[in-house]
CSV table of C-alpha atoms and ligand atoms in Angstrom, one decimal:
chain,number,residue,atom,x,y,z
A,37,MET,CA,86.8,60.0,128.0
A,38,THR,CA,87.8,63.4,126.6
A,39,HIS,CA,85.1,65.9,126.0
A,40,GLN,CA,84.2,66.1,122.2
A,41,PRO,CA,82.9,69.5,121.3
A,42,ASP,CA,79.6,69.1,119.4
A,43,LEU,CA,80.0,71.8,116.7
A,44,PRO,CA,76.6,71.1,115.1
A,45,LEU,CA,76.8,73.9,112.6
A,46,GLY,CA,80.3,73.0,111.5
A,47,ARG,CA,79.3,69.3,111.1
A,48,ARG,CA,76.3,70.3,109.0
A,49,VAL,CA,78.5,72.4,106.8
A,50,MET,CA,81.1,69.6,106.3
A,51,ALA,CA,78.3,67.0,105.5
A,52,MET,CA,76.9,69.2,102.8
A,53,ILE,CA,80.4,69.9,101.3
A,54,GLU,CA,81.0,66.2,101.3
A,55,ASP,CA,77.7,65.6,99.3
A,56,LEU,CA,78.5,68.3,96.8
A,57,ALA,CA,82.1,67.0,96.3
A,58,GLN,CA,80.6,63.8,94.8
A,59,HIS,CA,79.5,65.7,91.7
A,60,THR,CA,82.4,65.8,89.3
A,61,ASP,CA,82.9,65.6,85.5
A,62,GLU,CA,86.1,63.6,85.8
A,63,ILE,CA,86.5,60.3,87.6
A,64,GLY,CA,89.1,60.5,90.4
A,65,ARG,CA,89.3,64.2,90.7
A,66,LEU,CA,86.9,67.2,91.3
A,67,THR,CA,86.2,69.1,88.1
A,68,ARG,CA,82.9,70.9,87.8
A,69,LEU,CA,82.8,73.4,85.0
A,70,TYR,CA,80.0,75.8,84.4
A,71,LEU,CA,76.9,74.1,82.8
A,72,SER,CA,78.5,70.6,82.7
A,73,PRO,CA,76.5,67.5,83.8
A,74,ALA,CA,78.3,67.7,87.2
A,75,HIS,CA,77.3,71.3,87.6
A,76,ARG,CA,73.7,70.3,86.9
A,77,ALA,CA,73.9,67.5,89.5
A,78,ALA,CA,75.5,69.8,92.1
A,79,ALA,CA,72.8,72.4,91.4
A,80,ASP,CA,70.1,69.8,91.9
A,81,THR,CA,71.7,68.8,95.2
A,82,THR,CA,71.9,72.4,96.3
A,83,LEU,CA,68.3,72.8,95.4
A,84,SER,CA,67.3,70.0,97.6
A,85,PHE,CA,69.4,71.3,100.5
A,86,MET,CA,67.6,74.6,100.1
A,87,ARG,CA,64.1,73.0,100.0
A,88,GLU,CA,65.0,70.8,103.1
A,89,ALA,CA,65.9,74.0,104.9
A,90,GLY,CA,62.4,75.4,104.1
A,91,LEU,CA,63.4,77.8,101.4
A,92,ARG,CA,61.4,78.5,98.3
A,93,ALA,CA,64.0,77.5,95.7
A,94,HIS,CA,64.6,77.2,91.9
A,95,ILE,CA,67.4,77.0,89.4
A,96,ASP,CA,67.4,80.3,87.3
A,97,ALA,CA,67.8,80.9,83.6
A,98,LEU,CA,71.6,80.9,83.9
A,99,GLY,CA,71.9,77.9,86.2
A,100,SER,CA,72.3,79.7,89.5
A,101,VAL,CA,70.4,78.1,92.4
A,102,VAL,CA,68.3,80.6,94.4
A,103,GLY,CA,66.5,79.9,97.6
A,104,ARG,CA,64.3,82.5,99.4
A,105,LEU,CA,63.3,82.6,103.1
A,106,GLU,CA,60.5,85.1,103.6
A,107,GLY,CA,60.7,87.7,106.3
A,108,SER,CA,58.1,89.1,108.6
A,109,ASN,CA,58.0,92.1,106.2
A,110,PRO,CA,58.1,90.6,102.7
A,111,GLU,CA,58.4,94.1,101.2
A,112,ALA,CA,61.6,94.9,103.1
A,113,PRO,CA,64.9,94.8,101.0
A,114,ALA,CA,66.3,91.3,101.1
A,115,LEU,CA,69.7,90.1,102.3
A,116,LEU,CA,71.6,88.0,99.8
A,117,ILE,CA,74.1,85.4,100.9
A,118,GLY,CA,76.1,83.2,98.5
A,119,SER,CA,79.1,82.1,96.5
A,120,HIS,CA,79.6,79.6,93.6
A,121,ILE,CA,79.5,75.9,93.0
A,122,ASP,CA,81.5,75.7,89.8
A,123,SER,CA,85.2,74.7,90.1
A,124,VAL,CA,88.5,74.8,88.3
A,125,VAL,CA,90.0,71.6,86.8
A,126,ASP,CA,91.3,69.2,89.6
A,127,ALA,CA,89.8,71.5,92.3
A,128,GLY,CA,89.4,71.4,96.0
A,129,ARG,CA,86.0,71.0,97.6
A,130,TYR,CA,85.7,74.2,99.6
A,131,ASP,CA,86.3,77.0,97.1
A,132,GLY,CA,82.8,78.5,96.5
A,133,ASN,CA,80.8,75.6,97.9
A,134,LEU,CA,81.7,76.7,101.5
A,135,GLY,CA,79.9,80.1,101.1
A,136,VAL,CA,76.8,78.5,99.6
A,137,VAL,CA,76.3,75.8,102.2
A,138,LEU,CA,77.1,78.3,105.0
A,139,GLY,CA,74.2,80.4,103.8
A,140,ILE,CA,71.8,77.4,103.8
A,141,VAL,CA,73.1,76.3,107.3
A,142,VAL,CA,72.4,79.8,108.6
A,143,THR,CA,68.8,79.7,107.4
A,144,GLU,CA,68.4,76.3,109.1
A,145,ALA,CA,69.8,77.7,112.3
A,146,LEU,CA,67.4,80.6,112.2
A,147,ALA,CA,64.5,78.2,111.8
A,148,ALA,CA,65.8,76.0,114.6
A,149,GLU,CA,65.9,79.0,116.9
A,150,GLY,CA,62.4,80.0,115.9
A,151,ILE,CA,63.6,83.3,114.4
A,152,THR,CA,61.7,84.9,111.5
A,153,PRO,CA,64.0,87.5,109.9
A,154,SER,CA,62.5,91.0,109.5
A,155,CYS,CA,63.4,90.9,105.7
A,156,PRO,CA,63.6,88.1,103.2
A,157,ILE,CA,66.9,86.2,102.9
A,158,GLU,CA,68.0,84.9,99.5
A,159,ILE,CA,70.7,82.2,99.3
A,160,VAL,CA,72.4,81.9,95.9
A,161,ALA,CA,74.8,79.4,94.3
A,162,PHE,CA,76.3,81.1,91.3
A,163,GLY,CA,77.6,78.9,88.5
A,164,ASP,CA,80.3,80.8,86.6
A,165,GLU,CA,82.8,82.2,89.0
A,166,GLU,CA,86.0,80.4,87.9
A,167,ASN,CA,85.6,81.5,84.3
A,168,VAL,CA,87.3,78.3,83.1
A,169,ARG,CA,85.0,76.9,80.5
A,170,PHE,CA,83.9,80.0,78.5
A,171,PRO,CA,85.6,83.4,77.9
A,172,THR,CA,83.3,85.0,80.5
A,173,ASN,CA,83.8,87.1,83.6
A,174,LEU,CA,81.5,86.3,86.6
A,175,SER,CA,78.6,86.0,84.1
A,176,THR,CA,76.1,84.6,86.6
A,177,SER,CA,76.6,87.2,89.3
A,178,TYR,CA,76.9,90.0,86.8
A,179,ALA,CA,73.5,88.9,85.5
A,180,PHE,CA,72.1,89.6,89.0
A,181,ALA,CA,73.6,93.0,88.8
A,182,GLY,CA,72.0,93.6,85.4
A,183,ARG,CA,75.4,93.6,83.7
A,184,PHE,CA,75.3,90.3,81.7
A,185,ASP,CA,76.9,91.0,78.3
A,186,PRO,CA,74.9,89.1,75.6
A,187,VAL,CA,78.2,88.6,73.7
A,188,TRP,CA,79.1,86.0,76.3
A,189,LEU,CA,76.4,83.7,74.9
A,190,ASP,CA,78.5,83.3,71.7
A,191,GLY,CA,81.7,82.4,73.6
A,192,LYS,CA,82.8,78.9,73.0
A,193,ASP,CA,84.5,76.2,75.2
A,194,ALA,CA,87.5,74.1,74.1
A,195,GLU,CA,85.2,71.7,72.3
A,196,GLY,CA,83.6,74.5,70.3
A,197,VAL,CA,80.3,74.4,72.3
A,198,SER,CA,78.8,77.9,72.7
A,199,LEU,CA,77.6,79.1,76.1
A,200,ARG,CA,74.2,79.5,74.6
A,201,ASP,CA,74.0,75.8,73.5
A,202,ALA,CA,75.5,74.6,76.8
A,203,LEU,CA,72.9,76.6,78.7
A,204,VAL,CA,70.0,75.1,76.7
A,205,ALA,CA,71.5,71.6,77.3
A,206,PHE,CA,71.7,72.3,81.0
A,207,GLY,CA,68.1,73.3,81.1
A,208,GLY,CA,68.6,77.0,81.2
A,209,ASP,CA,67.0,79.8,79.1
A,210,PRO,CA,69.0,82.3,77.1
A,211,LEU,CA,65.9,84.4,76.7
A,212,GLY,CA,65.4,84.6,80.4
A,213,ILE,CA,68.7,86.2,81.3
A,214,SER,CA,67.7,89.9,81.3
A,215,ALA,CA,64.9,89.1,83.8
A,216,LEU,CA,67.5,87.9,86.3
A,217,ALA,CA,68.6,91.5,86.9
A,218,ARG,CA,67.7,92.5,90.5
A,219,ASP,CA,66.4,95.9,91.5
A,220,PRO,CA,69.0,97.4,93.8
A,221,ALA,CA,66.3,99.0,95.9
A,222,ARG,CA,65.0,95.5,96.8
A,223,TYR,CA,68.4,94.4,98.3
A,224,ARG,CA,70.1,95.6,101.5
A,225,GLY,CA,73.3,93.7,100.9
A,226,TYR,CA,75.3,90.7,99.8
A,227,LEU,CA,77.4,88.5,102.2
A,228,GLU,CA,80.0,86.0,100.9
A,229,VAL,CA,82.1,83.6,102.9
A,230,HIS,CA,85.0,82.1,101.1
A,231,ILE,CA,88.2,80.3,101.9
A,232,GLU,CA,91.1,82.7,102.0
A,233,GLN,CA,93.2,81.0,99.3
A,234,GLY,CA,96.3,82.6,100.9
A,235,PRO,CA,98.5,82.0,104.0
A,236,GLN,CA,97.8,85.1,106.1
A,237,LEU,CA,95.1,83.8,108.5
A,238,GLU,CA,97.1,80.6,109.1
A,239,ALA,CA,100.3,82.6,109.8
A,240,ARG,CA,98.4,84.7,112.4
A,241,ASP,CA,96.6,81.7,113.9
A,242,LEU,CA,93.2,83.2,113.1
A,243,PRO,CA,90.2,81.1,112.0
A,244,VAL,CA,88.5,83.9,110.0
A,245,GLY,CA,89.3,87.3,108.7
A,246,ILE,CA,87.3,90.3,107.2
A,247,VAL,CA,87.9,91.3,103.7
A,248,SER,CA,88.7,95.0,103.3
A,249,ALA,CA,88.7,95.2,99.5
A,250,ILE,CA,89.2,92.9,96.5
A,251,ASN,CA,92.3,93.8,94.7
A,252,GLY,CA,92.2,95.7,91.4
A,253,ILE,CA,94.4,94.2,88.7
A,254,THR,CA,96.5,95.5,85.8
A,255,ARG,CA,97.8,93.0,83.3
A,256,ALA,CA,100.3,93.9,80.6
A,257,ARG,CA,102.6,92.3,78.0
A,258,ALA,CA,106.1,93.6,77.6
A,259,HIS,CA,108.6,93.1,74.8
A,260,VAL,CA,112.4,93.7,75.1
A,261,ILE,CA,114.5,93.5,71.9
A,262,GLY,CA,118.3,93.4,71.9
A,263,GLU,CA,120.6,91.7,69.5
A,264,ALA,CA,121.6,88.0,69.1
A,265,GLY,CA,125.2,87.1,68.9
A,266,HIS,CA,127.7,84.3,69.5
A,267,ALA,CA,127.9,83.5,73.2
A,268,GLY,CA,131.7,82.8,72.8
A,269,THR,CA,132.9,85.7,70.7
A,270,VAL,CA,131.0,88.9,71.6
A,271,PRO,CA,132.7,90.6,74.6
A,272,MET,CA,130.5,91.4,77.6
A,273,THR,CA,130.9,95.1,77.1
A,274,MET,CA,129.5,94.9,73.5
A,275,ARG,CA,126.4,92.9,74.1
A,276,ARG,CA,122.7,93.9,73.9
A,277,ASP,CA,121.4,90.9,75.9
A,278,ALA,CA,117.6,91.1,76.1
A,279,LEU,CA,117.3,88.5,78.9
A,280,ALA,CA,119.9,90.2,81.1
A,281,ALA,CA,117.9,93.4,80.7
A,282,VAL,CA,114.7,91.5,81.7
A,283,ALA,CA,116.4,90.0,84.7
A,284,GLU,CA,116.9,93.6,86.0
A,285,MET,CA,113.3,94.4,85.1
A,286,ILE,CA,112.0,91.5,87.1
A,287,GLY,CA,114.0,92.8,90.1
A,288,ILE,CA,112.2,96.2,89.5
A,289,VAL,CA,108.8,94.5,89.5
A,290,GLU,CA,109.6,92.7,92.8
A,291,ARG,CA,110.9,95.8,94.5
A,292,ALA,CA,108.0,98.0,93.4
A,293,SER,CA,105.5,95.6,94.9
A,294,SER,CA,107.3,94.6,98.0
A,295,THR,CA,108.1,98.1,99.1
A,296,ARG,CA,104.4,99.1,99.1
A,297,THR,CA,101.6,97.9,101.5
A,298,ASP,CA,99.3,95.1,100.3
A,299,THR,CA,100.5,95.2,96.7
A,300,VAL,CA,101.7,92.2,94.7
A,301,ALA,CA,103.3,92.0,91.2
A,302,THR,CA,104.3,89.0,89.2
A,303,VAL,CA,106.2,88.2,86.0
A,304,GLY,CA,104.6,84.8,85.3
A,305,VAL,CA,105.7,84.3,81.7
A,306,ALA,CA,109.0,85.1,80.0
A,307,GLN,CA,109.7,83.7,76.6
A,308,VAL,CA,113.3,83.9,75.3
A,309,GLN,CA,114.3,84.0,71.7
A,310,PRO,CA,116.1,82.4,70.1
A,311,GLY,CA,116.5,80.3,73.2
A,312,ALA,CA,119.8,78.5,72.6
A,313,ILE,CA,122.7,77.8,75.0
A,314,ASN,CA,125.3,79.5,72.8
A,315,VAL,CA,123.3,82.5,71.5
A,316,ILE,CA,122.9,85.8,73.3
A,317,PRO,CA,119.2,86.3,73.8
A,318,ALA,CA,117.8,88.7,71.2
A,319,ARG,CA,114.2,89.1,72.4
A,320,VAL,CA,112.2,88.4,75.6
A,321,ASP,CA,108.4,88.7,75.8
A,322,PHE,CA,107.1,88.8,79.4
A,323,THR,CA,103.9,89.4,81.3
A,324,LEU,CA,103.1,91.7,84.2
A,325,ASP,CA,100.3,91.1,86.7
A,326,ALA,CA,100.0,93.9,89.3
A,327,ARG,CA,97.4,94.0,92.1
A,328,SER,CA,96.4,96.3,94.9
A,329,PRO,CA,93.3,97.0,97.0
A,330,ASP,CA,93.8,100.7,96.1
A,331,ASP,CA,93.6,101.8,92.4
A,332,ALA,CA,95.8,104.9,92.9
A,333,VAL,CA,98.5,102.8,94.5
A,334,ARG,CA,98.3,100.2,91.7
A,335,HIS,CA,98.6,102.8,89.0
A,336,ALA,CA,101.5,104.5,90.7
A,337,MET,CA,103.3,101.1,91.1
A,338,VAL,CA,102.8,100.2,87.4
A,339,GLN,CA,104.0,103.7,86.3
A,340,ASP,CA,107.1,103.4,88.4
A,341,ILE,CA,107.8,99.9,87.0
A,342,VAL,CA,107.5,101.2,83.4
A,343,THR,CA,109.7,104.3,84.1
A,344,GLU,CA,112.5,102.2,85.7
A,345,CYS,CA,112.3,99.5,83.0
A,346,GLU,CA,112.7,102.2,80.3
A,347,ALA,CA,115.8,103.4,82.1
A,348,VAL,CA,117.3,99.9,82.2
A,349,ALA,CA,116.5,99.6,78.4
A,350,ARG,CA,118.3,102.9,77.6
A,351,ARG,CA,121.3,102.0,79.6
A,352,ARG,CA,121.6,98.5,78.0
A,353,GLY,CA,120.8,99.6,74.4
A,354,VAL,CA,117.7,97.4,74.1
A,355,SER,CA,114.2,98.5,73.2
A,356,PHE,CA,111.3,98.2,75.7
A,357,ALA,CA,107.6,98.3,74.9
A,358,ILE,CA,104.7,97.5,77.2
A,359,GLU,CA,101.0,97.1,76.4
A,360,PRO,CA,98.4,96.9,79.2
A,361,PHE,CA,95.6,94.5,78.1
A,362,MET,CA,93.4,94.3,81.2
A,363,GLU,CA,92.4,96.8,83.9
A,364,SER,CA,90.1,95.7,86.7
A,365,PRO,CA,89.4,98.3,89.4
A,366,ALA,CA,89.6,97.4,93.1
A,367,THR,CA,86.3,96.6,94.9
A,368,PRO,CA,86.2,98.1,98.4
A,369,MET,CA,83.8,96.3,100.7
A,370,HIS,CA,80.9,98.2,102.2
A,371,LYS,CA,81.7,100.0,105.5
A,372,ASP,CA,78.5,99.3,107.5
A,373,LEU,CA,78.0,95.7,106.3
A,374,THR,CA,81.7,95.0,107.0
A,375,ALA,CA,81.3,96.5,110.5
A,376,GLN,CA,78.5,94.0,111.2
A,377,LEU,CA,80.8,91.2,110.2
A,378,GLU,CA,83.5,92.6,112.4
A,379,GLU,CA,81.2,92.7,115.5
A,380,ALA,CA,80.2,89.1,114.8
A,381,VAL,CA,83.9,88.1,114.6
A,382,LYS,CA,84.6,89.9,117.9
A,383,GLY,CA,81.5,88.1,119.4
A,384,ILE,CA,83.2,84.7,119.1
A,385,GLY,CA,86.4,86.1,120.7
A,386,VAL,CA,88.5,86.4,117.6
A,387,GLU,CA,90.7,89.3,116.7
A,388,PRO,CA,89.0,91.0,113.7
A,389,LEU,CA,91.8,91.1,111.2
A,390,ARG,CA,91.1,92.9,107.9
A,391,LEU,CA,92.9,91.7,104.8
A,392,ALA,CA,92.7,92.4,101.1
A,393,SER,CA,91.6,89.7,98.7
A,394,GLY,CA,94.2,89.0,96.1
A,395,ALA,CA,91.7,86.8,94.1
A,396,GLY,CA,88.5,87.9,92.4
A,397,HIS,CA,85.1,86.7,93.7
A,398,ASP,CA,81.4,86.9,92.8
A,399,ALA,CA,81.4,89.8,95.4
A,400,VAL,CA,83.1,91.9,92.7
A,401,ALA,CA,80.0,91.7,90.5
A,402,MET,CA,77.6,91.9,93.5
A,403,ALA,CA,79.2,95.1,94.8
A,404,THR,CA,77.9,96.8,91.6
A,405,LEU,CA,74.3,95.8,92.8
A,406,CYS,CA,74.3,96.4,96.5
A,407,PRO,CA,76.4,96.8,99.7
A,408,THR,CA,78.8,93.9,99.9
A,409,ALA,CA,81.0,92.3,102.5
A,410,MET,CA,83.1,89.2,102.7
A,411,LEU,CA,84.5,86.9,105.4
A,412,PHE,CA,87.5,84.7,104.7
A,413,VAL,CA,88.1,81.3,106.4
A,414,ARG,CA,91.5,80.0,107.0
A,415,CYS,CA,92.6,77.2,104.7
A,416,LYS,CA,95.5,74.8,105.3
A,417,GLY,CA,98.8,76.1,103.9
A,418,GLY,CA,96.9,78.8,102.0
A,419,ILE,CA,96.4,76.2,99.3
A,420,SER,CA,93.4,76.4,96.9
A,421,HIS,CA,92.6,75.4,93.3
A,422,ASN,CA,94.1,72.1,94.3
A,423,PRO,CA,92.7,68.8,95.8
A,424,ALA,CA,94.8,69.4,98.9
A,425,GLU,CA,92.6,72.4,99.7
A,426,SER,CA,91.2,72.0,103.3
A,427,ILE,CA,89.6,73.7,106.3
A,428,THR,CA,89.0,72.3,109.8
A,429,LEU,CA,85.6,71.4,111.3
A,430,GLU,CA,86.3,73.9,114.1
A,431,ASP,CA,86.9,76.7,111.6
A,432,ALA,CA,83.8,75.8,109.6
A,433,ASP,CA,81.8,76.0,112.8
A,434,MET,CA,83.3,79.4,113.7
A,435,ALA,CA,82.5,80.7,110.2
A,436,ALA,CA,78.9,79.5,110.6
A,437,ARG,CA,78.5,81.1,114.0
A,438,VAL,CA,80.0,84.4,112.7
A,439,LEU,CA,77.7,84.4,109.7
A,440,LEU,CA,74.7,83.5,111.8
A,441,ASP,CA,75.4,86.3,114.2
A,442,ALA,CA,76.1,88.8,111.5
A,443,VAL,CA,72.8,87.9,109.7
A,444,LYS,CA,70.9,88.3,113.0
A,445,ARG,CA,72.4,91.8,113.4
A,446,ILE,CA,71.5,92.7,109.9
A,447,VAL,CA,67.9,91.3,109.7
A,448,ALA,CA,66.9,91.8,113.4
B,788,ZN,ZN1,85.9,80.8,94.6
């Protein structure tokens, strides 16, 4: 008989993930939108996990589940650990849920080892990270940071239900939101474990990695206008083909991002008018999404893209206009807290790779409240927001041991 490693922490994590995955708004696939009946059921399950772990737990005014383990010094600033339990449509089961259950598993492990932390530990399951149902932006974690925008309450979902009405139906309290704001002096830090949602850890054969920063994002809409004409009669030298110009511009976007470190840039939408096989394209509207862990680098990249696209437009006799419509700064992770995670990763014999996060997380909001650090866990094929999302039992166990060790270092 071969030796089966026991991996008790990893097994506990996977069992909780399995329980949470049962709560869905759609039969046959996992969809758990903020304030939906499935979100409520998942919040109740999370609440019972926390209570079984010995935490004092409740569901707050915005539907976040919060559990608190008291420390030997109840006045000491608390350590927060969390992530989110809402999902995209047709989601995987690990995105968000993993970070929540890891927090609970760590408090169970501390109790099992007879350790009382020096400061309180709060585990939180945020509810509105994916920003799918309402036109919000990390509303539940920004509420912790005292930055909930009351305008969000009037935002409506696709059925015309306002966030305010959905919150009341969920059992929340629109009047209780401002009281959710935490006093930064009462918190020493926020730790979030999340699946990587990219292929870098798998490519390097590493179970976990340490987030250096969460990328800042610039989004813009660009418009290129040339002239329509007969695809058979207008000679090539006499054309003002908007799509041919945009083809060069997409090459510029690709080069500007691939020649810099840790930057990515994407043209995700390009609409061609009039869009007929025998007509020279007159107009193309396209989007730009540019990301970097360094704001200065991102701004320089976008500026270079604009300058080079303008040159292409001049040479080809087409017009080029670009309007940025979203600017989100990069969020560097906290130096000391990240160093604690790094020591914990080294402690299990894993090379501590630092990588930037290309996706946003609750940690973006929490970093405005207190020191924040993140750990990524390898996911199969780098796939997320997809039912094929998966992690291994071994990696779940490693992540739990890293988080447990980091927490011991922080709350010792
Ligand atoms: Zn997530």
